[in-house]
PDB file of C-alpha atoms and ligand atoms in Angstrom:
ATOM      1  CA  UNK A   1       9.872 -11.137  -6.622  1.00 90.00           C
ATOM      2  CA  UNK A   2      11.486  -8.058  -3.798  1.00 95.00           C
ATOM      3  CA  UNK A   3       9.227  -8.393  -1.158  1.00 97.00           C
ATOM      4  CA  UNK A   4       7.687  -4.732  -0.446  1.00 98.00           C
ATOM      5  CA  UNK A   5       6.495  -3.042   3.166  1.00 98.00           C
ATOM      6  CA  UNK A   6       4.965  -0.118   3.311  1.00 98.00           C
ATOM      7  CA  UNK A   7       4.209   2.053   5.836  1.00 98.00           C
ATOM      8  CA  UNK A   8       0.797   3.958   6.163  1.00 98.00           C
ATOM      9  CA  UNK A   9       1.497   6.419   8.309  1.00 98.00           C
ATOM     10  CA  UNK A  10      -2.701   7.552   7.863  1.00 98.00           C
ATOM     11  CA  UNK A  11      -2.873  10.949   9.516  1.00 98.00           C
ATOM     12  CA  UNK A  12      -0.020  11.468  12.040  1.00 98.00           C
ATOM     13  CA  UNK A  13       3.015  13.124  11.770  1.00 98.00           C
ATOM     14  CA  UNK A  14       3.276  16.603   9.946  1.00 98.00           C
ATOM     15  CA  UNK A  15       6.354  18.077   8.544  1.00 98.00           C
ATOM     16  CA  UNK A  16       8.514  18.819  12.026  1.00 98.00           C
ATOM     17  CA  UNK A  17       7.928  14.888  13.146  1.00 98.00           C
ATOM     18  CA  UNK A  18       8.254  13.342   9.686  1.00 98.00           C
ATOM     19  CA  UNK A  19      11.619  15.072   9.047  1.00 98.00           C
ATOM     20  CA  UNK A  20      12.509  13.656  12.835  1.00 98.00           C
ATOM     21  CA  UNK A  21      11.116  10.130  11.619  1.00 98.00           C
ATOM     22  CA  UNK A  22      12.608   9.955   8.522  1.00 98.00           C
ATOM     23  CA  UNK A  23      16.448  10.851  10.274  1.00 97.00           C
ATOM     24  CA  UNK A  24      15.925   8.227  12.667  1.00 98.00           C
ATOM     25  CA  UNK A  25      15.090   5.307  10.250  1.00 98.00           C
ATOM     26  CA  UNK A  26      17.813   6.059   8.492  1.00 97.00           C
ATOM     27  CA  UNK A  27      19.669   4.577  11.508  1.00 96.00           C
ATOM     28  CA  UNK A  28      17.804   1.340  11.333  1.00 97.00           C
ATOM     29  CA  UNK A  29      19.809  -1.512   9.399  1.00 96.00           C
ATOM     30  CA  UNK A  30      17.481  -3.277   6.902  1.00 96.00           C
ATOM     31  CA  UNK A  31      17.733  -6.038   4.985  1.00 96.00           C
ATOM     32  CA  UNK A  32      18.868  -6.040   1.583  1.00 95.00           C
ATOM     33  CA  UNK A  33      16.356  -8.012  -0.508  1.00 95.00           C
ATOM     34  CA  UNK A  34      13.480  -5.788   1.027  1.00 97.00           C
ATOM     35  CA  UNK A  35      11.702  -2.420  -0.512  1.00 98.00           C
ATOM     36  CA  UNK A  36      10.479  -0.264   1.773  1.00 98.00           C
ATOM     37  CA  UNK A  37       8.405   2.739   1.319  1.00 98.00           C
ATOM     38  CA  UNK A  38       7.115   4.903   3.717  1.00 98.00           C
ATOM     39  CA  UNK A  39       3.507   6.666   2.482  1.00 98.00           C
ATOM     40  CA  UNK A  40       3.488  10.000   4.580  1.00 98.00           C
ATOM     41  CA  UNK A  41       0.575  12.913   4.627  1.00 98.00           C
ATOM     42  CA  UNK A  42       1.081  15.286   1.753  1.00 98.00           C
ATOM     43  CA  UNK A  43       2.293  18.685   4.419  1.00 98.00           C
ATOM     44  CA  UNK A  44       4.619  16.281   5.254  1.00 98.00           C
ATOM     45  CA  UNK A  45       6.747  15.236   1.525  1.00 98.00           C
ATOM     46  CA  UNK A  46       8.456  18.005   1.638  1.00 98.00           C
ATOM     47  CA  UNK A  47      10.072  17.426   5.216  1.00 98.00           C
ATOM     48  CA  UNK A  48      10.160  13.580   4.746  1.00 98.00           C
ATOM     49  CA  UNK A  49      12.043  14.537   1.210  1.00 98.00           C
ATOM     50  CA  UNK A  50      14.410  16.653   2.631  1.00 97.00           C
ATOM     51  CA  UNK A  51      15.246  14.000   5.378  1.00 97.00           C
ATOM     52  CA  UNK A  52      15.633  11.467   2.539  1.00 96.00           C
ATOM     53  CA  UNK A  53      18.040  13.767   0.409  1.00 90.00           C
ATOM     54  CA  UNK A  54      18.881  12.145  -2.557  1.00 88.00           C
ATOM     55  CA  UNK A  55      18.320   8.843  -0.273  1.00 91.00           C
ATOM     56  CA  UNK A  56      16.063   6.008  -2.636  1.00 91.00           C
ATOM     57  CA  UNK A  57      15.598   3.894   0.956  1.00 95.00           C
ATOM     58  CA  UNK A  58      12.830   4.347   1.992  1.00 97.00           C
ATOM     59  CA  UNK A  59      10.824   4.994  -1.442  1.00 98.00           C
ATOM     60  CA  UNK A  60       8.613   8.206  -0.863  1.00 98.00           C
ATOM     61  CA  UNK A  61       5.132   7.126  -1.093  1.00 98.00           C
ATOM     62  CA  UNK A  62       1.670   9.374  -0.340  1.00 98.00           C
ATOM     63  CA  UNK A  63      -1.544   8.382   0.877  1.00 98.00           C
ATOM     64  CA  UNK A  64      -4.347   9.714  -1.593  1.00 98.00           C
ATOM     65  CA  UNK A  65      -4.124  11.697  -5.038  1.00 98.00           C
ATOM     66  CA  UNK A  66      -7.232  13.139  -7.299  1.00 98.00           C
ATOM     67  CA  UNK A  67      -7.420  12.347 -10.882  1.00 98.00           C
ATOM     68  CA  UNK A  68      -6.689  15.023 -12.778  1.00 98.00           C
ATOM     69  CA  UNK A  69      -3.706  16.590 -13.366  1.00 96.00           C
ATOM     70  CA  UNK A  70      -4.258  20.665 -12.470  1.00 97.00           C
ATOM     71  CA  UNK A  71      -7.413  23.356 -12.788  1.00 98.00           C
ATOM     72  CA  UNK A  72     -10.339  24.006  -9.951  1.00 98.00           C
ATOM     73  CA  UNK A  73     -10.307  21.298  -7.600  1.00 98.00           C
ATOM     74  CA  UNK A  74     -10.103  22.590  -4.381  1.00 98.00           C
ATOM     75  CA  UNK A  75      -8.150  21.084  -2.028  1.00 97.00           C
ATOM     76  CA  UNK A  76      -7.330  18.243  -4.195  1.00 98.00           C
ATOM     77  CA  UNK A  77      -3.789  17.236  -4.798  1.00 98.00           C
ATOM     78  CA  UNK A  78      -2.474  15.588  -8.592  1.00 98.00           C
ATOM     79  CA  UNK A  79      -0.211  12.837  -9.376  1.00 98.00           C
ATOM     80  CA  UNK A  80       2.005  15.821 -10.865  1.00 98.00           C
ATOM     81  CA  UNK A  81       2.517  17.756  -7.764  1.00 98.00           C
ATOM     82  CA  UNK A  82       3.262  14.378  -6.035  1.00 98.00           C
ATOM     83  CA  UNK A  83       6.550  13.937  -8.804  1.00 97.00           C
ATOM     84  CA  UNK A  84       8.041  16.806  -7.330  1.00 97.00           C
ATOM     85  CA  UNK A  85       8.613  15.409  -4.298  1.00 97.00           C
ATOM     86  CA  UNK A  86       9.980  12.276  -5.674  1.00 96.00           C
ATOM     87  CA  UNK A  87       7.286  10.302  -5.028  1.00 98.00           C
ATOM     88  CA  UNK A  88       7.023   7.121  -6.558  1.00 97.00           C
ATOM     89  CA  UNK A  89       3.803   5.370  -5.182  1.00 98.00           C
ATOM     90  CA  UNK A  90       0.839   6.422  -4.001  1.00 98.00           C
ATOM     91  CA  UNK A  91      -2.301   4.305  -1.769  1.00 98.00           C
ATOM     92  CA  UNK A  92      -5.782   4.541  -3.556  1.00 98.00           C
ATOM     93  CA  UNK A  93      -8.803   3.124  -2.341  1.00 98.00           C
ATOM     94  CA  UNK A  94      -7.967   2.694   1.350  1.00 98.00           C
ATOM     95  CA  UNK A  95     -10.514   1.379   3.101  1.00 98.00           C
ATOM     96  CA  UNK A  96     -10.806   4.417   5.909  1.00 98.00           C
ATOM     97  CA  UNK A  97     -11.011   7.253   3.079  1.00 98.00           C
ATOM     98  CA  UNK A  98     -14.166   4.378   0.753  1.00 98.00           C
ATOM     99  CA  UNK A  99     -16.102   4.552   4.282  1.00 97.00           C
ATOM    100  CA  UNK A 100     -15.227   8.083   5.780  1.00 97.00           C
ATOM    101  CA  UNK A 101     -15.164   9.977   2.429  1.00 97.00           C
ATOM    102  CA  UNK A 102     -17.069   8.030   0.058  1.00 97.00           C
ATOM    103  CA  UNK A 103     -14.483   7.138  -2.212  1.00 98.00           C
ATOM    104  CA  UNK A 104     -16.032   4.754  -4.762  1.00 98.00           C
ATOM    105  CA  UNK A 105     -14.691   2.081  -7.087  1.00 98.00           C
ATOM    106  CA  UNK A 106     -15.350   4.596  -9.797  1.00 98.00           C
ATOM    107  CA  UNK A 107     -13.312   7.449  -8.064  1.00 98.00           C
ATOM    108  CA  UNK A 108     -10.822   4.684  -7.025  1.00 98.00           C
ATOM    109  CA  UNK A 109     -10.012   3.464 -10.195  1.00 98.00           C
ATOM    110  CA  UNK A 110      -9.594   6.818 -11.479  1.00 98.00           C
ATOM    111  CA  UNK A 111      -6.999   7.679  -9.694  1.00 98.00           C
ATOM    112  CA  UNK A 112      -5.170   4.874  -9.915  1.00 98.00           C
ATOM    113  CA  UNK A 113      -4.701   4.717 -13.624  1.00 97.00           C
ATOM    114  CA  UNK A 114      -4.257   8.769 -13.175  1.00 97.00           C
ATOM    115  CA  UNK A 115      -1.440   7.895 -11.083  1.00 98.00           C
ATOM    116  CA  UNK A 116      -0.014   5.227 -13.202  1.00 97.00           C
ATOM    117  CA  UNK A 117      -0.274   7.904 -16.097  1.00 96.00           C
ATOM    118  CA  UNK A 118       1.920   9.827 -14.540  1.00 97.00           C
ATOM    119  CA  UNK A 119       4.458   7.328 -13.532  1.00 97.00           C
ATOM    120  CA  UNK A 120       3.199   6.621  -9.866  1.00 98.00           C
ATOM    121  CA  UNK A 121       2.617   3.185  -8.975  1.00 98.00           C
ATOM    122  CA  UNK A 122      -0.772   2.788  -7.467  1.00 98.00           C
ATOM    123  CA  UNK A 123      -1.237   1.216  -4.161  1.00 98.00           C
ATOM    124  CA  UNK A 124      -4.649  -0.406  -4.754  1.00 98.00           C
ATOM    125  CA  UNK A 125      -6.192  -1.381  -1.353  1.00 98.00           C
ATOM    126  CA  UNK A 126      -9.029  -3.738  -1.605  1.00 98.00           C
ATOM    127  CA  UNK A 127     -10.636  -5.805   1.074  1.00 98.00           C
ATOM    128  CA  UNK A 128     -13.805  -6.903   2.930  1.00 98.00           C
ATOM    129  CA  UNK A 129     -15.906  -5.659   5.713  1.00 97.00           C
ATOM    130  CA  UNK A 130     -16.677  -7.770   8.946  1.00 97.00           C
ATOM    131  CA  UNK A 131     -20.440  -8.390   7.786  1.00 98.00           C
ATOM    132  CA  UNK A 132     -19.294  -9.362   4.009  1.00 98.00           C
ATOM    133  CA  UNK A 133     -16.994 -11.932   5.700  1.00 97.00           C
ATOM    134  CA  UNK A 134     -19.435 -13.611   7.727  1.00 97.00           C
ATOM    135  CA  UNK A 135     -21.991 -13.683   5.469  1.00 97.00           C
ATOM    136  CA  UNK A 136     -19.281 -15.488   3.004  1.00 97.00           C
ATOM    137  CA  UNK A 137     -18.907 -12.936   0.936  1.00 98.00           C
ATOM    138  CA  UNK A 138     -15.408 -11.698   1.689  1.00 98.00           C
ATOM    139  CA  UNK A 139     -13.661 -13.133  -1.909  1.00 98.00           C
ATOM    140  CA  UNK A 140     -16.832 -12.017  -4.160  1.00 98.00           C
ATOM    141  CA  UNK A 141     -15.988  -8.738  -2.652  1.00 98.00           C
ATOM    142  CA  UNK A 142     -12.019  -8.212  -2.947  1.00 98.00           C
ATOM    143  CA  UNK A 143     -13.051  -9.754  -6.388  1.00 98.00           C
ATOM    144  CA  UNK A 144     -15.532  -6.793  -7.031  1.00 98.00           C
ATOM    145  CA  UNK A 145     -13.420  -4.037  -5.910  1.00 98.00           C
ATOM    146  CA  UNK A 146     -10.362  -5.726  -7.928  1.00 98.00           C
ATOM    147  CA  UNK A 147     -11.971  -5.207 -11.272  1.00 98.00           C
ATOM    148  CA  UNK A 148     -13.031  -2.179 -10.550  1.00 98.00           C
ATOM    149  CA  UNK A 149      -9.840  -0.750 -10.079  1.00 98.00           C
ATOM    150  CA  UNK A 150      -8.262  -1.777 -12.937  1.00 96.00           C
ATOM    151  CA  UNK A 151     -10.438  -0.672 -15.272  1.00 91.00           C
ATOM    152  CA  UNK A 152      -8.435   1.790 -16.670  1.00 91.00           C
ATOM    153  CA  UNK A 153      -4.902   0.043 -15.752  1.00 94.00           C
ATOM    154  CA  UNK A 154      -2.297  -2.074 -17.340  1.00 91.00           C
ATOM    155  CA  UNK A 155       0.568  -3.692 -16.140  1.00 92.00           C
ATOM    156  CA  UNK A 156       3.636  -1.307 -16.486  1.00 80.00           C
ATOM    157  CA  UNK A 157       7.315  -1.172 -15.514  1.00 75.00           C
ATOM    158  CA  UNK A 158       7.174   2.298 -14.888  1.00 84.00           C
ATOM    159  CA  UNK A 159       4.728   1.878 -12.391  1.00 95.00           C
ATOM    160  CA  UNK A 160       3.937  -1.243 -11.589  1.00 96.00           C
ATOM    161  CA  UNK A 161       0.408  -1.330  -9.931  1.00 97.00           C
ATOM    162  CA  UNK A 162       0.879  -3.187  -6.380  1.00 98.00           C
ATOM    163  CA  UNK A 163      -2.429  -4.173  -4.699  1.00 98.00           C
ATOM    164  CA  UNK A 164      -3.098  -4.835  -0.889  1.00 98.00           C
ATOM    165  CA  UNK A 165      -5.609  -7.010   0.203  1.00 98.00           C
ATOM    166  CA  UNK A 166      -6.737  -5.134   3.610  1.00 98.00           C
ATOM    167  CA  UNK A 167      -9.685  -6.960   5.500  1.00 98.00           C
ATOM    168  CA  UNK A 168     -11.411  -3.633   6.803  1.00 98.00           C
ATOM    169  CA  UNK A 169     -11.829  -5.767  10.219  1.00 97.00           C
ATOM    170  CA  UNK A 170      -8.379  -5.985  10.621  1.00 97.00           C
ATOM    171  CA  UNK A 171      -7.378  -2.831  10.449  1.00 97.00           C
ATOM    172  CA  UNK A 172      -6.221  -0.695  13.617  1.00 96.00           C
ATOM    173  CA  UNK A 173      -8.431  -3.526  15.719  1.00 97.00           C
ATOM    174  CA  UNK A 174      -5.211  -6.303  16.746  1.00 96.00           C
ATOM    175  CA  UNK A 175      -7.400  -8.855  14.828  1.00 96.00           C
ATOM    176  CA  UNK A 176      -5.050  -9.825  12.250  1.00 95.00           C
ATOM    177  CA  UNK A 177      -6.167 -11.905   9.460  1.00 97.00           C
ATOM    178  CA  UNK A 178      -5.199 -15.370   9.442  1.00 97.00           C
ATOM    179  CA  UNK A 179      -2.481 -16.119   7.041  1.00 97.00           C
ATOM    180  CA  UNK A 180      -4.845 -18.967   5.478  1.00 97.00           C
ATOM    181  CA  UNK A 181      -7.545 -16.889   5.084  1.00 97.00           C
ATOM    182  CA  UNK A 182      -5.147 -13.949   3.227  1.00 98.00           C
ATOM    183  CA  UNK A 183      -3.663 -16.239   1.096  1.00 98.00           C
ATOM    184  CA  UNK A 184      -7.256 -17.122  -0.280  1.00 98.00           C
ATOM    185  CA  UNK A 185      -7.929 -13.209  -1.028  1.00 98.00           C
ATOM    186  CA  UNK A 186      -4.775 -13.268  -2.548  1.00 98.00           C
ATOM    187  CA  UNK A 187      -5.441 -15.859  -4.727  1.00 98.00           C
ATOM    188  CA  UNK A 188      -8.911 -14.488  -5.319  1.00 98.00           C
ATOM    189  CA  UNK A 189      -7.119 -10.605  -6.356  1.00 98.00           C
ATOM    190  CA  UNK A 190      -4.408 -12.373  -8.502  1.00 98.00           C
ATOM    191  CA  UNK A 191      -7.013 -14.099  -9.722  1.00 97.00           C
ATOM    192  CA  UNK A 192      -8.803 -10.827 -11.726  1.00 98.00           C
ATOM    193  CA  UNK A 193      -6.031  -9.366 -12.821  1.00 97.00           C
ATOM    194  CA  UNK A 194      -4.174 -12.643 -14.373  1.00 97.00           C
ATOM    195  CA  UNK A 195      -7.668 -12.998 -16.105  1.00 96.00           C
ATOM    196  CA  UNK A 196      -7.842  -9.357 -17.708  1.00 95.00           C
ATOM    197  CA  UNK A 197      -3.858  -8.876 -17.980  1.00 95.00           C
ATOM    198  CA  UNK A 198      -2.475 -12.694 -18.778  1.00 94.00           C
ATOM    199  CA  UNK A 199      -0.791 -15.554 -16.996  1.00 93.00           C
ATOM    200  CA  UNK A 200       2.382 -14.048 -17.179  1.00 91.00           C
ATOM    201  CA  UNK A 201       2.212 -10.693 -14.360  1.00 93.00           C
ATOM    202  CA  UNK A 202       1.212 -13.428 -11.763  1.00 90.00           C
ATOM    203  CA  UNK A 203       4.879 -13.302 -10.736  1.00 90.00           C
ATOM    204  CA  UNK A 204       5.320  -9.709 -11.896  1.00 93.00           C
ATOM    205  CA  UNK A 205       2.703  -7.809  -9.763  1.00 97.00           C
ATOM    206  CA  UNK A 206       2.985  -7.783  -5.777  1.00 98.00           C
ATOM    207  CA  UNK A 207      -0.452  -7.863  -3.389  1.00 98.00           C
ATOM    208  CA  UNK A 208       0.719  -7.188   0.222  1.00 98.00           C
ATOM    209  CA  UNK A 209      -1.564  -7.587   2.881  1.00 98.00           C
ATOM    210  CA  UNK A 210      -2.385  -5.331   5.500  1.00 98.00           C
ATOM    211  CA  UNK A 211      -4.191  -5.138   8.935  1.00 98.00           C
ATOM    212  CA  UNK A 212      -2.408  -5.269  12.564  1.00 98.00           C
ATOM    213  CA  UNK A 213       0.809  -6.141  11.287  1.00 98.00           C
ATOM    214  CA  UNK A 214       3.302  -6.170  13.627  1.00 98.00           C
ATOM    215  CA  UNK A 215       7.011  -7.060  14.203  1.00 97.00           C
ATOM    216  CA  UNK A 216       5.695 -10.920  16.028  1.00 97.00           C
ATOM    217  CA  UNK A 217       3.213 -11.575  12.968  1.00 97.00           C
ATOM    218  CA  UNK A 218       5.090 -10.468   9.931  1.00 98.00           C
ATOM    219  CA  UNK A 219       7.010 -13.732   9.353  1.00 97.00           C
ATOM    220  CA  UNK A 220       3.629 -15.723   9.345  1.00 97.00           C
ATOM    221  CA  UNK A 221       3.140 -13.120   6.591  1.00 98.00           C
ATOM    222  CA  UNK A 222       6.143 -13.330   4.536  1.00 97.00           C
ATOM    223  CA  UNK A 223       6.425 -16.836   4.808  1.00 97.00           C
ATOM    224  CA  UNK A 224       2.638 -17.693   3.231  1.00 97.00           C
ATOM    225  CA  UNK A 225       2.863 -18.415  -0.884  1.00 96.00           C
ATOM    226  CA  UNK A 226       1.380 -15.609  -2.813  1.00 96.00           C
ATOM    227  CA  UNK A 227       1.714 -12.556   0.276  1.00 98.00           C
ATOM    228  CA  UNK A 228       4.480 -10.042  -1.360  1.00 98.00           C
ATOM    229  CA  UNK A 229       4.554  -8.003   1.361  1.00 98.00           C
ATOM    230  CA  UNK A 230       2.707  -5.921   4.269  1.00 98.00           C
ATOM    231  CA  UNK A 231       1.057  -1.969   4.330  1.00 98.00           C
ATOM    232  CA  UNK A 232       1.611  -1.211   7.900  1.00 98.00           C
ATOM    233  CA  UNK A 233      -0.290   0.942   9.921  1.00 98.00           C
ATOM    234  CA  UNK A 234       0.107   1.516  13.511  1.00 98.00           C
ATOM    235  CA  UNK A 235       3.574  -0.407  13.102  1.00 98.00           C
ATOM    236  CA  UNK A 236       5.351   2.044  11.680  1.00 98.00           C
ATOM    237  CA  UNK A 237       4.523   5.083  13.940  1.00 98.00           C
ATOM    238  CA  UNK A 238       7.804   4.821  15.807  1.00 98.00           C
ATOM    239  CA  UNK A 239      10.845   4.142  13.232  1.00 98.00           C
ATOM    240  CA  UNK A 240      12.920   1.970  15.703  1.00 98.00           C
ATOM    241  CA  UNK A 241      10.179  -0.685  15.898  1.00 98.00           C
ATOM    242  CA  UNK A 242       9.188  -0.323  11.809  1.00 98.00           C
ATOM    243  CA  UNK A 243      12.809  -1.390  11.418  1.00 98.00           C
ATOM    244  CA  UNK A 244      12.688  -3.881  13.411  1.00 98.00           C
ATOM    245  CA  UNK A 245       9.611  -5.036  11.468  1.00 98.00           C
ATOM    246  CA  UNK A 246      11.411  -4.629   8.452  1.00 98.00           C
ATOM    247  CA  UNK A 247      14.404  -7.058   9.507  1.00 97.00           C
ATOM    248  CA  UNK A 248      11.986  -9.549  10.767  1.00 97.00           C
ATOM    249  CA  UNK A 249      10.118  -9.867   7.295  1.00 97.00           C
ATOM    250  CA  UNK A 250      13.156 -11.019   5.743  1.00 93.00           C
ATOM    251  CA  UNK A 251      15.620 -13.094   7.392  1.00 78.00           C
ATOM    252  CA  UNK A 252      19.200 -11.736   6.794  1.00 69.00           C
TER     253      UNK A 252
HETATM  254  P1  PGA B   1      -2.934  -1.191  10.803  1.00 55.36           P
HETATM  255  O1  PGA B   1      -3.384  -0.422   9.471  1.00 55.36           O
HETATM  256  O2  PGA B   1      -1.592  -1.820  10.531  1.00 55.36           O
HETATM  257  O3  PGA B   1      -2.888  -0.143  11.863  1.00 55.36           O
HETATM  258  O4  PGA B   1      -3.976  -2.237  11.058  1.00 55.36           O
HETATM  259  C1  PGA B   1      -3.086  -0.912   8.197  1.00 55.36           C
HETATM  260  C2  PGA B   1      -3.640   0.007   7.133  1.00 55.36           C
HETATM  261  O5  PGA B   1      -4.754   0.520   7.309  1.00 55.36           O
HETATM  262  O6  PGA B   1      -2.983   0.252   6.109  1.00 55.36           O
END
């Protein structure tokens, strides 16, 4: 399986400094067995797009989408309007919008199948606060919030779901997950969906993980069985560095 990075770029950069991003990671060599895919604010697809041209490297990604396709949702933004941009995945569930903004399993697995409907592949980001963790909880949780996501799902080649297993105390804090301890939530994700979808999308579906990934930690990443890739955060602010990121993921 392509190994996949992504970059969350959360809420920085509007249209003037995504255009000026996109142009200079252009620049950066990257390796050739690696997706990459840069998730960007929605004011921002159309300058990030325009950067990209016709440009498939990096894949457009967004950051959040509602459910339904059109009609009186203010301020909400569909899967459809996403397609004209050329976007071809989209993050659902991250952890910041579950605890800022309520999103719930419910709402989360909406949207993803919304987006898979209309030929996005969902980004599902699952993972386990500091007090689940040490209480031991941490795996009964990624489980939870697995299975809840894919409710309304199935494994497509369209839009292959991709899932990132995102400990919500590693993100933004420099206290990356051990590569031990991600492999186990791994396991645990792969886990659900092998039981609901069959033995055989084990090797088909990707789970990345995510939380203070950097350009020095990335290979402990890569290198761990069953990790398919990273969602980046702070990382991939400046596109020099991202790149840099990039080529150390995968050796040339
Ligand atoms: P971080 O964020 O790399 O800044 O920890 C990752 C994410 O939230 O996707």
């Amino acid at each position: 399986m392509r190994k996949l990075i992504i970059a969350n770029w959360k809420m920085h950069y509007g249209p003037v400094k995504a255009g000026a991003w996109v142009r200079a990671f252009r620049r950066e060599r990257l390796p050739k067995d690696l997706d990459v895919a840069i998730a960007v604010p929605a004011v921002s697809l159309a300058a990030a797009r325009a950067s990209l041209g016709r440009a498939t490297i990096p894949a457009l990604g967004a950051q959040n989408a509602f459910w339904e396709s059109q009609g009186a949702y203010t301020g909400e933004i569909s899967p459809a309007m996403l397609l004209e941009f050329g976007v071809t995945m989209c993050l659902a569930g991250h952890s910041e919008r579950r605890s800022q903004l309520g999103e719930t399993d419910e709402m989360v697995a909406k949207k993803a199948a919304a987006l898979q409907k209309a030929g996005i592949a969902p980004v599902i980001c699952v993972g386990e606060t500091d007090a689940e963790r040490k209480k031991g909880a941490a795996l009964k949780a990624v489980r939870s919030q697995t299975l809840a996501a894919i409710k309304n799902l199935k494994p497509d080649g369209q839009a292959q779901p991709v899932f990132a297993y995102e400990p919500v105390w590693a993100i933004g804090t420099g206290r990356a997950c051990h590569p031990e301890d991600a492999k186990a939530a791994h396991e645990a994700i792969r886990g659900v969906f092998v039981k609901t979808w069959g033995a055989k999308w084990t090797h088909e579906i990707r789970v990345l993980y995510g939380g203070s990934v950097d350009a020095r930690n990335i290979t402990d990443y890569m290198t761990t069985t069953g990790i398919d890739g990273a969602l980046v955060g702070g990382s991939s602010l400046d596109p020099r560095g991202f790149g840099l990121l990039c080529r150390a993921a995968v050796p040339a």
